[in-house]
Amino acid sequence: MTQQPFTSVWSDLAAVEYSQGYKEAGGYRTRYLHAGDTSKPTLIMMHGITGHAEAYSRNLRSHSEHFSCWAIDFIGHGYSSKPEHPLEIKHYIDQVLSFMDAIGVEKAYFSGESLGGWVAAKIAQLYPERVERVVLNTMGGTMANPQVMERLYTLSMAAAEDPSWERVKARLEWLMADPSMVTDDLIKTRQAIFQQPDWKMACEMNMALQDLETRKRNMISDDDLRAVSVPAMVLWTTKDPSGPVDEGRRIASLIPGGKLAVMEECGHWPQYEDAETFNRLHLNFLLGNDDPQVKNPIEGGAS
């Protein structure tokens, strides 16, 4: 483990002209961080399970130079509405499409990490008319590994039942290849979310996808991936705790024209762990620029 310099969500955002707000749409209240002029193309950034919009605090600045960026809290997460029923992929899709309607956007670029990638892939498959390009970042939805699901459920519910410093820290460390990336500031940001009175209920609802039967009916099949018709890039990492690089390569190879980028020495939050590399790869793909690290998965994998 290396010693990391002190960093803060606030210092990450200090140089960003951004706003935080809420949109009422589709029966949900969605909290967002927004950066970038709304005259630019829209980019919607979606976090993973039990995550929140600050997952993109290190990406808003560079992306807002080119896009109107909306990092949102999923329902059942962060400071968005917390429905009192199990949350499945269709509920997240309803939220996202309603949010797009509320901000007056018909079509957008999408980037999703883990659960966010799962939702983004399904939107790309089912609603291609609303998608320009999509980035699937260590996406969920194609695997059902009981050990990973149990580990995620146990860590998340332990932190929900007792949002102590150590339990929230342990949940965050699961995300990072180097646990020292988990700063006090990041722990406090998430602890405040986990300390909300309705968080334990919300966590039980958003953990529905860790139940095997519920997960099975929401999973993304190979045929679903073959039906994605918009430009797509799968971004994977060499130390992702949810699955190996080979899974990212397999997903990318099934999507017609799919691209693959692999980031070294990162876990499940590459957009935060190595923001400089992520921002370059991500922006190059979204803007349609070549990048030597973005490969055709069929012709030789990734660097």
PDB file of C-alpha atoms in Angstrom, residues 11-295:
ATOM      1  CA  SER A  11     -10.635  20.146  -3.709  1.00  0.00           C
ATOM      2  CA  ASP A  12     -11.572  17.963  -6.706  1.00  0.00           C
ATOM      3  CA  LEU A  13     -14.526  20.261  -7.387  1.00  0.00           C
ATOM      4  CA  ALA A  14     -12.856  23.552  -6.452  1.00  0.00           C
ATOM      5  CA  ALA A  15     -11.821  24.354 -10.013  1.00  0.00           C
ATOM      6  CA  VAL A  16     -15.148  23.271 -11.501  1.00  0.00           C
ATOM      7  CA  GLU A  17     -18.015  25.601 -12.226  1.00  0.00           C
ATOM      8  CA  TYR A  18     -20.887  23.347 -11.204  1.00  0.00           C
ATOM      9  CA  SER A  19     -24.260  23.277  -9.549  1.00  0.00           C
ATOM     10  CA  GLN A  20     -26.070  20.822  -7.331  1.00  0.00           C
ATOM     11  CA  GLY A  21     -29.825  20.447  -7.494  1.00  0.00           C
ATOM     12  CA  TYR A  22     -32.888  18.247  -7.660  1.00  0.00           C
ATOM     13  CA  LYS A  23     -35.355  17.404 -10.423  1.00  0.00           C
ATOM     14  CA  GLU A  24     -38.863  16.076  -9.833  1.00  0.00           C
ATOM     15  CA  ALA A  25     -39.787  13.699 -12.633  1.00  0.00           C
ATOM     16  CA  GLY A  26     -41.532  10.380 -13.097  1.00  0.00           C
ATOM     17  CA  GLY A  27     -42.578  10.314  -9.471  1.00  0.00           C
ATOM     18  CA  TYR A  28     -38.980  10.536  -8.323  1.00  0.00           C
ATOM     19  CA  ARG A  29     -36.783  13.263  -6.892  1.00  0.00           C
ATOM     20  CA  THR A  30     -33.379  13.010  -8.538  1.00  0.00           C
ATOM     21  CA  ARG A  31     -30.366  14.766  -7.089  1.00  0.00           C
ATOM     22  CA  TYR A  32     -27.659  15.818  -9.524  1.00  0.00           C
ATOM     23  CA  LEU A  33     -24.308  17.533  -9.928  1.00  0.00           C
ATOM     24  CA  HIS A  34     -24.203  19.515 -13.173  1.00  0.00           C
ATOM     25  CA  ALA A  35     -21.236  21.063 -14.977  1.00  0.00           C
ATOM     26  CA  GLY A  36     -20.903  22.452 -18.481  1.00  0.00           C
ATOM     27  CA  ASP A  37     -22.977  24.698 -20.676  1.00  0.00           C
ATOM     28  CA  THR A  38     -26.389  23.236 -21.511  1.00  0.00           C
ATOM     29  CA  SER A  39     -25.873  24.201 -25.163  1.00  0.00           C
ATOM     30  CA  LYS A  40     -23.283  21.403 -25.367  1.00  0.00           C
ATOM     31  CA  PRO A  41     -24.155  17.722 -25.921  1.00  0.00           C
ATOM     32  CA  THR A  42     -25.562  16.034 -22.826  1.00  0.00           C
ATOM     33  CA  LEU A  43     -23.552  13.435 -20.909  1.00  0.00           C
ATOM     34  CA  ILE A  44     -25.257  11.460 -18.151  1.00  0.00           C
ATOM     35  CA  MET A  45     -22.924   9.839 -15.590  1.00  0.00           C
ATOM     36  CA  MET A  46     -24.258   7.001 -13.449  1.00  0.00           C
ATOM     37  CA  HIS A  47     -22.630   5.474 -10.368  1.00  0.00           C
ATOM     38  CA  GLY A  48     -22.580   1.940  -8.979  1.00  0.00           C
ATOM     39  CA  ILE A  49     -24.638   0.189  -6.306  1.00  0.00           C
ATOM     40  CA  THR A  50     -24.765   2.185  -3.021  1.00  0.00           C
ATOM     41  CA  GLY A  51     -22.798   4.945  -4.776  1.00  0.00           C
ATOM     42  CA  HIS A  52     -23.574   8.601  -5.436  1.00  0.00           C
ATOM     43  CA  ALA A  53     -22.844  11.447  -7.823  1.00  0.00           C
ATOM     44  CA  GLU A  54     -19.518  12.316  -6.167  1.00  0.00           C
ATOM     45  CA  ALA A  55     -18.123   9.207  -7.873  1.00  0.00           C
ATOM     46  CA  TYR A  56     -17.507  11.598 -10.777  1.00  0.00           C
ATOM     47  CA  SER A  57     -16.015  14.491  -8.809  1.00  0.00           C
ATOM     48  CA  ARG A  58     -12.671  14.023 -10.594  1.00  0.00           C
ATOM     49  CA  ASN A  59     -14.196  13.902 -14.068  1.00  0.00           C
ATOM     50  CA  LEU A  60     -16.589  16.832 -14.236  1.00  0.00           C
ATOM     51  CA  ARG A  61     -13.956  19.474 -14.950  1.00  0.00           C
ATOM     52  CA  SER A  62     -12.449  17.900 -18.072  1.00  0.00           C
ATOM     53  CA  HIS A  63     -15.748  16.622 -19.415  1.00  0.00           C
ATOM     54  CA  SER A  64     -17.594  19.906 -18.910  1.00  0.00           C
ATOM     55  CA  GLU A  65     -15.299  21.485 -21.504  1.00  0.00           C
ATOM     56  CA  HIS A  66     -17.113  19.390 -24.107  1.00  0.00           C
ATOM     57  CA  PHE A  67     -20.397  18.283 -22.554  1.00  0.00           C
ATOM     58  CA  SER A  68     -23.272  19.362 -20.394  1.00  0.00           C
ATOM     59  CA  CYS A  69     -22.539  16.808 -17.656  1.00  0.00           C
ATOM     60  CA  TRP A  70     -25.153  15.455 -15.272  1.00  0.00           C
ATOM     61  CA  ALA A  71     -23.889  13.118 -12.554  1.00  0.00           C
ATOM     62  CA  ILE A  72     -26.990  11.786 -10.853  1.00  0.00           C
ATOM     63  CA  ASP A  73     -27.905   9.843  -7.731  1.00  0.00           C
ATOM     64  CA  PHE A  74     -29.954   6.787  -8.643  1.00  0.00           C
ATOM     65  CA  ILE A  75     -33.218   6.321  -6.773  1.00  0.00           C
ATOM     66  CA  GLY A  76     -32.585   4.458  -3.538  1.00  0.00           C
ATOM     67  CA  HIS A  77     -29.142   6.079  -3.480  1.00  0.00           C
ATOM     68  CA  GLY A  78     -27.452   9.282  -2.380  1.00  0.00           C
ATOM     69  CA  TYR A  79     -30.008  12.025  -1.798  1.00  0.00           C
ATOM     70  CA  SER A  80     -32.536  10.956  -4.441  1.00  0.00           C
ATOM     71  CA  SER A  81     -35.949   9.453  -3.663  1.00  0.00           C
ATOM     72  CA  LYS A  82     -35.889   6.157  -1.825  1.00  0.00           C
ATOM     73  CA  PRO A  83     -38.841   4.028  -2.977  1.00  0.00           C
ATOM     74  CA  GLU A  84     -40.000   1.403  -0.498  1.00  0.00           C
ATOM     75  CA  HIS A  85     -39.880  -1.520  -2.922  1.00  0.00           C
ATOM     76  CA  PRO A  86     -37.093  -3.666  -4.356  1.00  0.00           C
ATOM     77  CA  LEU A  87     -35.267  -1.787  -7.086  1.00  0.00           C
ATOM     78  CA  GLU A  88     -34.709  -3.551 -10.388  1.00  0.00           C
ATOM     79  CA  ILE A  89     -33.184  -2.287 -13.620  1.00  0.00           C
ATOM     80  CA  LYS A  90     -36.528  -1.164 -15.067  1.00  0.00           C
ATOM     81  CA  HIS A  91     -36.961   1.259 -12.148  1.00  0.00           C
ATOM     82  CA  TYR A  92     -33.573   2.880 -12.764  1.00  0.00           C
ATOM     83  CA  ILE A  93     -34.319   3.138 -16.493  1.00  0.00           C
ATOM     84  CA  ASP A  94     -37.646   4.837 -15.750  1.00  0.00           C
ATOM     85  CA  GLN A  95     -35.830   7.321 -13.521  1.00  0.00           C
ATOM     86  CA  VAL A  96     -33.164   8.148 -16.113  1.00  0.00           C
ATOM     87  CA  LEU A  97     -35.584   8.599 -19.010  1.00  0.00           C
ATOM     88  CA  SER A  98     -37.870  10.751 -16.858  1.00  0.00           C
ATOM     89  CA  PHE A  99     -34.869  12.817 -15.767  1.00  0.00           C
ATOM     90  CA  MET A 100     -33.914  13.362 -19.422  1.00  0.00           C
ATOM     91  CA  ASP A 101     -37.429  14.545 -20.144  1.00  0.00           C
ATOM     92  CA  ALA A 102     -37.274  16.894 -17.174  1.00  0.00           C
ATOM     93  CA  ILE A 103     -34.081  18.572 -18.380  1.00  0.00           C
ATOM     94  CA  GLY A 104     -35.421  18.742 -21.933  1.00  0.00           C
ATOM     95  CA  VAL A 105     -33.009  16.266 -23.494  1.00  0.00           C
ATOM     96  CA  GLU A 106     -34.107  13.763 -26.104  1.00  0.00           C
ATOM     97  CA  LYS A 107     -30.724  12.113 -26.713  1.00  0.00           C
ATOM     98  CA  ALA A 108     -27.569  11.865 -24.606  1.00  0.00           C
ATOM     99  CA  TYR A 109     -24.151  10.309 -24.186  1.00  0.00           C
ATOM    100  CA  PHE A 110     -24.072   7.834 -21.313  1.00  0.00           C
ATOM    101  CA  SER A 111     -21.354   6.642 -18.960  1.00  0.00           C
ATOM    102  CA  GLY A 112     -22.112   4.141 -16.255  1.00  0.00           C
ATOM    103  CA  GLU A 113     -19.962   2.392 -13.678  1.00  0.00           C
ATOM    104  CA  SER A 114     -20.973  -1.042 -12.345  1.00  0.00           C
ATOM    105  CA  LEU A 115     -24.753  -0.720 -11.763  1.00  0.00           C
ATOM    106  CA  GLY A 116     -24.624   2.438 -13.879  1.00  0.00           C
ATOM    107  CA  GLY A 117     -23.085   0.457 -16.739  1.00  0.00           C
ATOM    108  CA  TRP A 118     -25.783  -2.170 -16.378  1.00  0.00           C
ATOM    109  CA  VAL A 119     -28.488   0.512 -16.704  1.00  0.00           C
ATOM    110  CA  ALA A 120     -26.642   2.253 -19.541  1.00  0.00           C
ATOM    111  CA  ALA A 121     -26.336  -0.987 -21.517  1.00  0.00           C
ATOM    112  CA  LYS A 122     -30.048  -1.701 -21.175  1.00  0.00           C
ATOM    113  CA  ILE A 123     -30.967   1.839 -22.231  1.00  0.00           C
ATOM    114  CA  ALA A 124     -28.656   1.488 -25.247  1.00  0.00           C
ATOM    115  CA  GLN A 125     -30.321  -1.818 -26.161  1.00  0.00           C
ATOM    116  CA  LEU A 126     -33.941  -0.789 -25.585  1.00  0.00           C
ATOM    117  CA  TYR A 127     -33.870   2.932 -26.418  1.00  0.00           C
ATOM    118  CA  PRO A 128     -31.138   3.492 -29.024  1.00  0.00           C
ATOM    119  CA  GLU A 129     -32.957   6.563 -30.277  1.00  0.00           C
ATOM    120  CA  ARG A 130     -32.063   8.261 -26.977  1.00  0.00           C
ATOM    121  CA  VAL A 131     -28.362   7.306 -26.969  1.00  0.00           C
ATOM    122  CA  GLU A 132     -25.455   8.890 -28.862  1.00  0.00           C
ATOM    123  CA  ARG A 133     -22.607   6.793 -27.410  1.00  0.00           C
ATOM    124  CA  VAL A 134     -22.236   4.674 -24.315  1.00  0.00           C
ATOM    125  CA  VAL A 135     -19.331   3.787 -21.996  1.00  0.00           C
ATOM    126  CA  LEU A 136     -19.730   0.657 -19.886  1.00  0.00           C
ATOM    127  CA  ASN A 137     -17.269   0.967 -17.009  1.00  0.00           C
ATOM    128  CA  THR A 138     -16.671  -2.334 -15.138  1.00  0.00           C
ATOM    129  CA  MET A 139     -20.358  -2.879 -15.771  1.00  0.00           C
ATOM    130  CA  GLY A 140     -22.579  -5.234 -13.843  1.00  0.00           C
ATOM    131  CA  GLY A 141     -25.372  -7.382 -15.170  1.00  0.00           C
ATOM    132  CA  THR A 142     -23.564 -10.094 -17.108  1.00  0.00           C
ATOM    133  CA  MET A 143     -22.250 -12.127 -14.182  1.00  0.00           C
ATOM    134  CA  ALA A 144     -23.840 -13.703 -11.115  1.00  0.00           C
ATOM    135  CA  ASN A 145     -20.896 -14.728  -8.942  1.00  0.00           C
ATOM    136  CA  PRO A 146     -22.360 -15.825  -5.572  1.00  0.00           C
ATOM    137  CA  GLN A 147     -19.130 -14.987  -3.721  1.00  0.00           C
ATOM    138  CA  VAL A 148     -19.001 -11.445  -5.100  1.00  0.00           C
ATOM    139  CA  MET A 149     -22.732 -10.915  -4.519  1.00  0.00           C
ATOM    140  CA  GLU A 150     -22.492 -12.160  -0.936  1.00  0.00           C
ATOM    141  CA  ARG A 151     -19.419 -10.000  -0.211  1.00  0.00           C
ATOM    142  CA  LEU A 152     -21.111  -6.909  -1.646  1.00  0.00           C
ATOM    143  CA  TYR A 153     -24.361  -7.572   0.228  1.00  0.00           C
ATOM    144  CA  THR A 154     -22.615  -8.239   3.549  1.00  0.00           C
ATOM    145  CA  LEU A 155     -20.368  -5.161   3.397  1.00  0.00           C
ATOM    146  CA  SER A 156     -23.211  -2.900   2.268  1.00  0.00           C
ATOM    147  CA  MET A 157     -25.754  -4.052   4.837  1.00  0.00           C
ATOM    148  CA  ALA A 158     -23.175  -3.968   7.633  1.00  0.00           C
ATOM    149  CA  ALA A 159     -22.483  -0.322   6.808  1.00  0.00           C
ATOM    150  CA  ALA A 160     -26.238   0.376   6.548  1.00  0.00           C
ATOM    151  CA  GLU A 161     -26.993  -1.151   9.942  1.00  0.00           C
ATOM    152  CA  ASP A 162     -24.046   0.550  11.590  1.00  0.00           C
ATOM    153  CA  PRO A 163     -22.625   3.423   9.499  1.00  0.00           C
ATOM    154  CA  SER A 164     -19.535   3.638  11.647  1.00  0.00           C
ATOM    155  CA  TRP A 165     -16.333   5.042  10.241  1.00  0.00           C
ATOM    156  CA  GLU A 166     -14.707   1.614   9.950  1.00  0.00           C
ATOM    157  CA  ARG A 167     -17.656  -0.077   8.213  1.00  0.00           C
ATOM    158  CA  VAL A 168     -18.119   2.720   5.689  1.00  0.00           C
ATOM    159  CA  LYS A 169     -14.358   2.686   5.111  1.00  0.00           C
ATOM    160  CA  ALA A 170     -14.420  -1.089   4.516  1.00  0.00           C
ATOM    161  CA  ARG A 171     -17.227  -0.714   1.976  1.00  0.00           C
ATOM    162  CA  LEU A 172     -15.274   1.973   0.098  1.00  0.00           C
ATOM    163  CA  GLU A 173     -12.026   0.000   0.206  1.00  0.00           C
ATOM    164  CA  TRP A 174     -13.762  -2.803  -1.690  1.00  0.00           C
ATOM    165  CA  LEU A 175     -13.847  -0.427  -4.655  1.00  0.00           C
ATOM    166  CA  MET A 176     -10.172   0.459  -4.818  1.00  0.00           C
ATOM    167  CA  ALA A 177      -7.143  -1.493  -5.977  1.00  0.00           C
ATOM    168  CA  ASP A 178      -5.140   0.521  -3.425  1.00  0.00           C
ATOM    169  CA  PRO A 179      -7.194   0.965  -0.220  1.00  0.00           C
ATOM    170  CA  SER A 180      -5.159   4.044   0.686  1.00  0.00           C
ATOM    171  CA  MET A 181      -7.128   5.850  -2.036  1.00  0.00           C
ATOM    172  CA  VAL A 182     -10.027   5.920   0.427  1.00  0.00           C
ATOM    173  CA  THR A 183      -9.603   9.291   2.107  1.00  0.00           C
ATOM    174  CA  ASP A 184     -11.217  10.561   5.288  1.00  0.00           C
ATOM    175  CA  ASP A 185     -13.133  13.068   3.209  1.00  0.00           C
ATOM    176  CA  LEU A 186     -14.539  10.362   0.952  1.00  0.00           C
ATOM    177  CA  ILE A 187     -15.540   8.274   3.974  1.00  0.00           C
ATOM    178  CA  LYS A 188     -17.328  11.244   5.542  1.00  0.00           C
ATOM    179  CA  THR A 189     -19.128  12.045   2.263  1.00  0.00           C
ATOM    180  CA  ARG A 190     -20.516   8.528   2.081  1.00  0.00           C
ATOM    181  CA  GLN A 191     -21.070   8.206   5.834  1.00  0.00           C
ATOM    182  CA  ALA A 192     -23.419  11.209   5.716  1.00  0.00           C
ATOM    183  CA  ILE A 193     -25.487   9.368   3.091  1.00  0.00           C
ATOM    184  CA  PHE A 194     -25.485   6.134   5.078  1.00  0.00           C
ATOM    185  CA  GLN A 195     -26.554   7.998   8.230  1.00  0.00           C
ATOM    186  CA  GLN A 196     -29.843   9.166   6.682  1.00  0.00           C
ATOM    187  CA  PRO A 197     -32.796   7.782   8.683  1.00  0.00           C
ATOM    188  CA  ASP A 198     -34.165   5.849   5.705  1.00  0.00           C
ATOM    189  CA  TRP A 199     -30.854   4.493   4.463  1.00  0.00           C
ATOM    190  CA  LYS A 200     -31.153   0.992   5.948  1.00  0.00           C
ATOM    191  CA  MET A 201     -34.505   0.517   4.178  1.00  0.00           C
ATOM    192  CA  ALA A 202     -33.083   2.037   0.979  1.00  0.00           C
ATOM    193  CA  CYS A 203     -30.047  -0.238   1.100  1.00  0.00           C
ATOM    194  CA  GLU A 204     -32.246  -3.316   1.452  1.00  0.00           C
ATOM    195  CA  MET A 205     -34.176  -2.143  -1.625  1.00  0.00           C
ATOM    196  CA  ASN A 206     -31.101  -1.403  -3.752  1.00  0.00           C
ATOM    197  CA  MET A 207     -29.520  -4.704  -2.715  1.00  0.00           C
ATOM    198  CA  ALA A 208     -32.379  -6.534  -4.492  1.00  0.00           C
ATOM    199  CA  LEU A 209     -30.082  -7.214  -7.446  1.00  0.00           C
ATOM    200  CA  GLN A 210     -27.787  -9.234  -5.158  1.00  0.00           C
ATOM    201  CA  ASP A 211     -30.619 -11.756  -4.732  1.00  0.00           C
ATOM    202  CA  LEU A 212     -29.962 -14.517  -7.250  1.00  0.00           C
ATOM    203  CA  GLU A 213     -33.504 -14.936  -8.558  1.00  0.00           C
ATOM    204  CA  THR A 214     -34.067 -11.179  -8.864  1.00  0.00           C
ATOM    205  CA  ARG A 215     -30.695 -10.806 -10.506  1.00  0.00           C
ATOM    206  CA  LYS A 216     -31.382 -13.530 -13.064  1.00  0.00           C
ATOM    207  CA  ARG A 217     -34.457 -11.810 -14.482  1.00  0.00           C
ATOM    208  CA  ASN A 218     -32.530  -8.537 -14.807  1.00  0.00           C
ATOM    209  CA  MET A 219     -29.298  -9.852 -16.288  1.00  0.00           C
ATOM    210  CA  ILE A 220     -27.954  -8.813 -19.674  1.00  0.00           C
ATOM    211  CA  SER A 221     -27.800 -11.750 -22.071  1.00  0.00           C
ATOM    212  CA  ASP A 222     -25.403 -12.219 -24.944  1.00  0.00           C
ATOM    213  CA  ASP A 223     -28.286 -11.471 -27.325  1.00  0.00           C
ATOM    214  CA  ASP A 224     -28.980  -8.235 -25.434  1.00  0.00           C
ATOM    215  CA  LEU A 225     -25.368  -7.175 -26.041  1.00  0.00           C
ATOM    216  CA  ARG A 226     -25.565  -8.156 -29.724  1.00  0.00           C
ATOM    217  CA  ALA A 227     -28.627  -5.882 -30.004  1.00  0.00           C
ATOM    218  CA  VAL A 228     -26.731  -2.767 -28.875  1.00  0.00           C
ATOM    219  CA  SER A 229     -26.560  -0.685 -32.035  1.00  0.00           C
ATOM    220  CA  VAL A 230     -24.943   2.533 -30.773  1.00  0.00           C
ATOM    221  CA  PRO A 231     -21.158   3.087 -30.512  1.00  0.00           C
ATOM    222  CA  ALA A 232     -20.028   1.467 -27.270  1.00  0.00           C
ATOM    223  CA  MET A 233     -16.800   1.210 -25.304  1.00  0.00           C
ATOM    224  CA  VAL A 234     -16.265  -1.273 -22.495  1.00  0.00           C
ATOM    225  CA  LEU A 235     -13.767  -0.014 -19.933  1.00  0.00           C
ATOM    226  CA  TRP A 236     -12.295  -2.607 -17.576  1.00  0.00           C
ATOM    227  CA  THR A 237      -9.484  -2.729 -15.034  1.00  0.00           C
ATOM    228  CA  THR A 238      -6.803  -5.231 -14.157  1.00  0.00           C
ATOM    229  CA  LYS A 239      -7.818  -5.370 -10.487  1.00  0.00           C
ATOM    230  CA  ASP A 240     -11.589  -5.151 -10.688  1.00  0.00           C
ATOM    231  CA  PRO A 241     -13.118  -7.081  -7.743  1.00  0.00           C
ATOM    232  CA  SER A 242     -16.276  -7.982  -9.656  1.00  0.00           C
ATOM    233  CA  GLY A 243     -14.739  -9.827 -12.585  1.00  0.00           C
ATOM    234  CA  PRO A 244     -11.657 -10.329 -14.785  1.00  0.00           C
ATOM    235  CA  VAL A 245     -10.567  -8.392 -17.857  1.00  0.00           C
ATOM    236  CA  ASP A 246     -11.653 -11.363 -19.949  1.00  0.00           C
ATOM    237  CA  GLU A 247     -15.262 -10.558 -19.051  1.00  0.00           C
ATOM    238  CA  GLY A 248     -14.830  -7.012 -20.305  1.00  0.00           C
ATOM    239  CA  ARG A 249     -13.287  -8.363 -23.492  1.00  0.00           C
ATOM    240  CA  ARG A 250     -16.159 -10.831 -23.944  1.00  0.00           C
ATOM    241  CA  ILE A 251     -18.764  -8.081 -23.488  1.00  0.00           C
ATOM    242  CA  ALA A 252     -17.010  -5.786 -25.957  1.00  0.00           C
ATOM    243  CA  SER A 253     -16.666  -8.577 -28.516  1.00  0.00           C
ATOM    244  CA  LEU A 254     -20.421  -9.241 -28.446  1.00  0.00           C
ATOM    245  CA  ILE A 255     -21.415  -5.623 -29.079  1.00  0.00           C
ATOM    246  CA  PRO A 256     -21.264  -4.858 -32.818  1.00  0.00           C
ATOM    247  CA  GLY A 257     -18.286  -2.551 -33.310  1.00  0.00           C
ATOM    248  CA  GLY A 258     -17.630  -2.540 -29.556  1.00  0.00           C
ATOM    249  CA  LYS A 259     -14.342  -1.148 -28.258  1.00  0.00           C
ATOM    250  CA  LEU A 260     -12.319  -2.151 -25.209  1.00  0.00           C
ATOM    251  CA  ALA A 261     -10.044  -0.103 -22.974  1.00  0.00           C
ATOM    252  CA  VAL A 262      -8.176  -1.616 -20.028  1.00  0.00           C
ATOM    253  CA  MET A 263      -6.751   0.448 -17.197  1.00  0.00           C
ATOM    254  CA  GLU A 264      -3.894  -0.936 -15.115  1.00  0.00           C
ATOM    255  CA  GLU A 265      -3.670  -0.860 -11.315  1.00  0.00           C
ATOM    256  CA  CYS A 266      -7.306   0.160 -10.818  1.00  0.00           C
ATOM    257  CA  GLY A 267     -10.246  -1.599  -9.166  1.00  0.00           C
ATOM    258  CA  HIS A 268     -13.915  -0.722  -9.437  1.00  0.00           C
ATOM    259  CA  TRP A 269     -13.648   3.083  -9.447  1.00  0.00           C
ATOM    260  CA  PRO A 270     -11.156   3.807 -12.265  1.00  0.00           C
ATOM    261  CA  GLN A 271     -12.731   7.204 -12.902  1.00  0.00           C
ATOM    262  CA  TYR A 272     -11.547   8.174  -9.419  1.00  0.00           C
ATOM    263  CA  GLU A 273      -8.464   5.971  -8.951  1.00  0.00           C
ATOM    264  CA  ASP A 274      -6.702   7.176 -12.114  1.00  0.00           C
ATOM    265  CA  ALA A 275      -8.767  10.128 -13.263  1.00  0.00           C
ATOM    266  CA  GLU A 276      -6.156  11.403 -15.716  1.00  0.00           C
ATOM    267  CA  THR A 277      -6.080   8.165 -17.726  1.00  0.00           C
ATOM    268  CA  PHE A 278      -9.829   7.664 -17.457  1.00  0.00           C
ATOM    269  CA  ASN A 279     -10.586  11.190 -18.627  1.00  0.00           C
ATOM    270  CA  ARG A 280      -8.349  10.822 -21.662  1.00  0.00           C
ATOM    271  CA  LEU A 281      -9.744   7.423 -22.696  1.00  0.00           C
ATOM    272  CA  HIS A 282     -13.302   8.420 -21.980  1.00  0.00           C
ATOM    273  CA  LEU A 283     -13.205  11.743 -23.769  1.00  0.00           C
ATOM    274  CA  ASN A 284     -11.409  10.356 -26.796  1.00  0.00           C
ATOM    275  CA  PHE A 285     -14.106   7.734 -27.243  1.00  0.00           C
ATOM    276  CA  LEU A 286     -17.015  10.072 -26.621  1.00  0.00           C
ATOM    277  CA  LEU A 287     -15.583  12.655 -29.023  1.00  0.00           C
ATOM    278  CA  GLY A 288     -14.832  10.049 -31.684  1.00  0.00           C
ATOM    279  CA  ASN A 289     -11.054  10.432 -31.471  1.00  0.00           C
ATOM    280  CA  ASP A 290      -8.568   7.573 -31.836  1.00  0.00           C
ATOM    281  CA  ASP A 291      -6.697   6.441 -28.738  1.00  0.00           C
ATOM    282  CA  PRO A 292      -3.921   3.824 -28.795  1.00  0.00           C
ATOM    283  CA  GLN A 293      -5.281   2.286 -25.583  1.00  0.00           C
ATOM    284  CA  VAL A 294      -8.738   1.712 -27.054  1.00  0.00           C
ATOM    285  CA  LYS A 295      -8.771  -1.566 -28.941  1.00  0.00           C
TER     286      LYS A 295
END
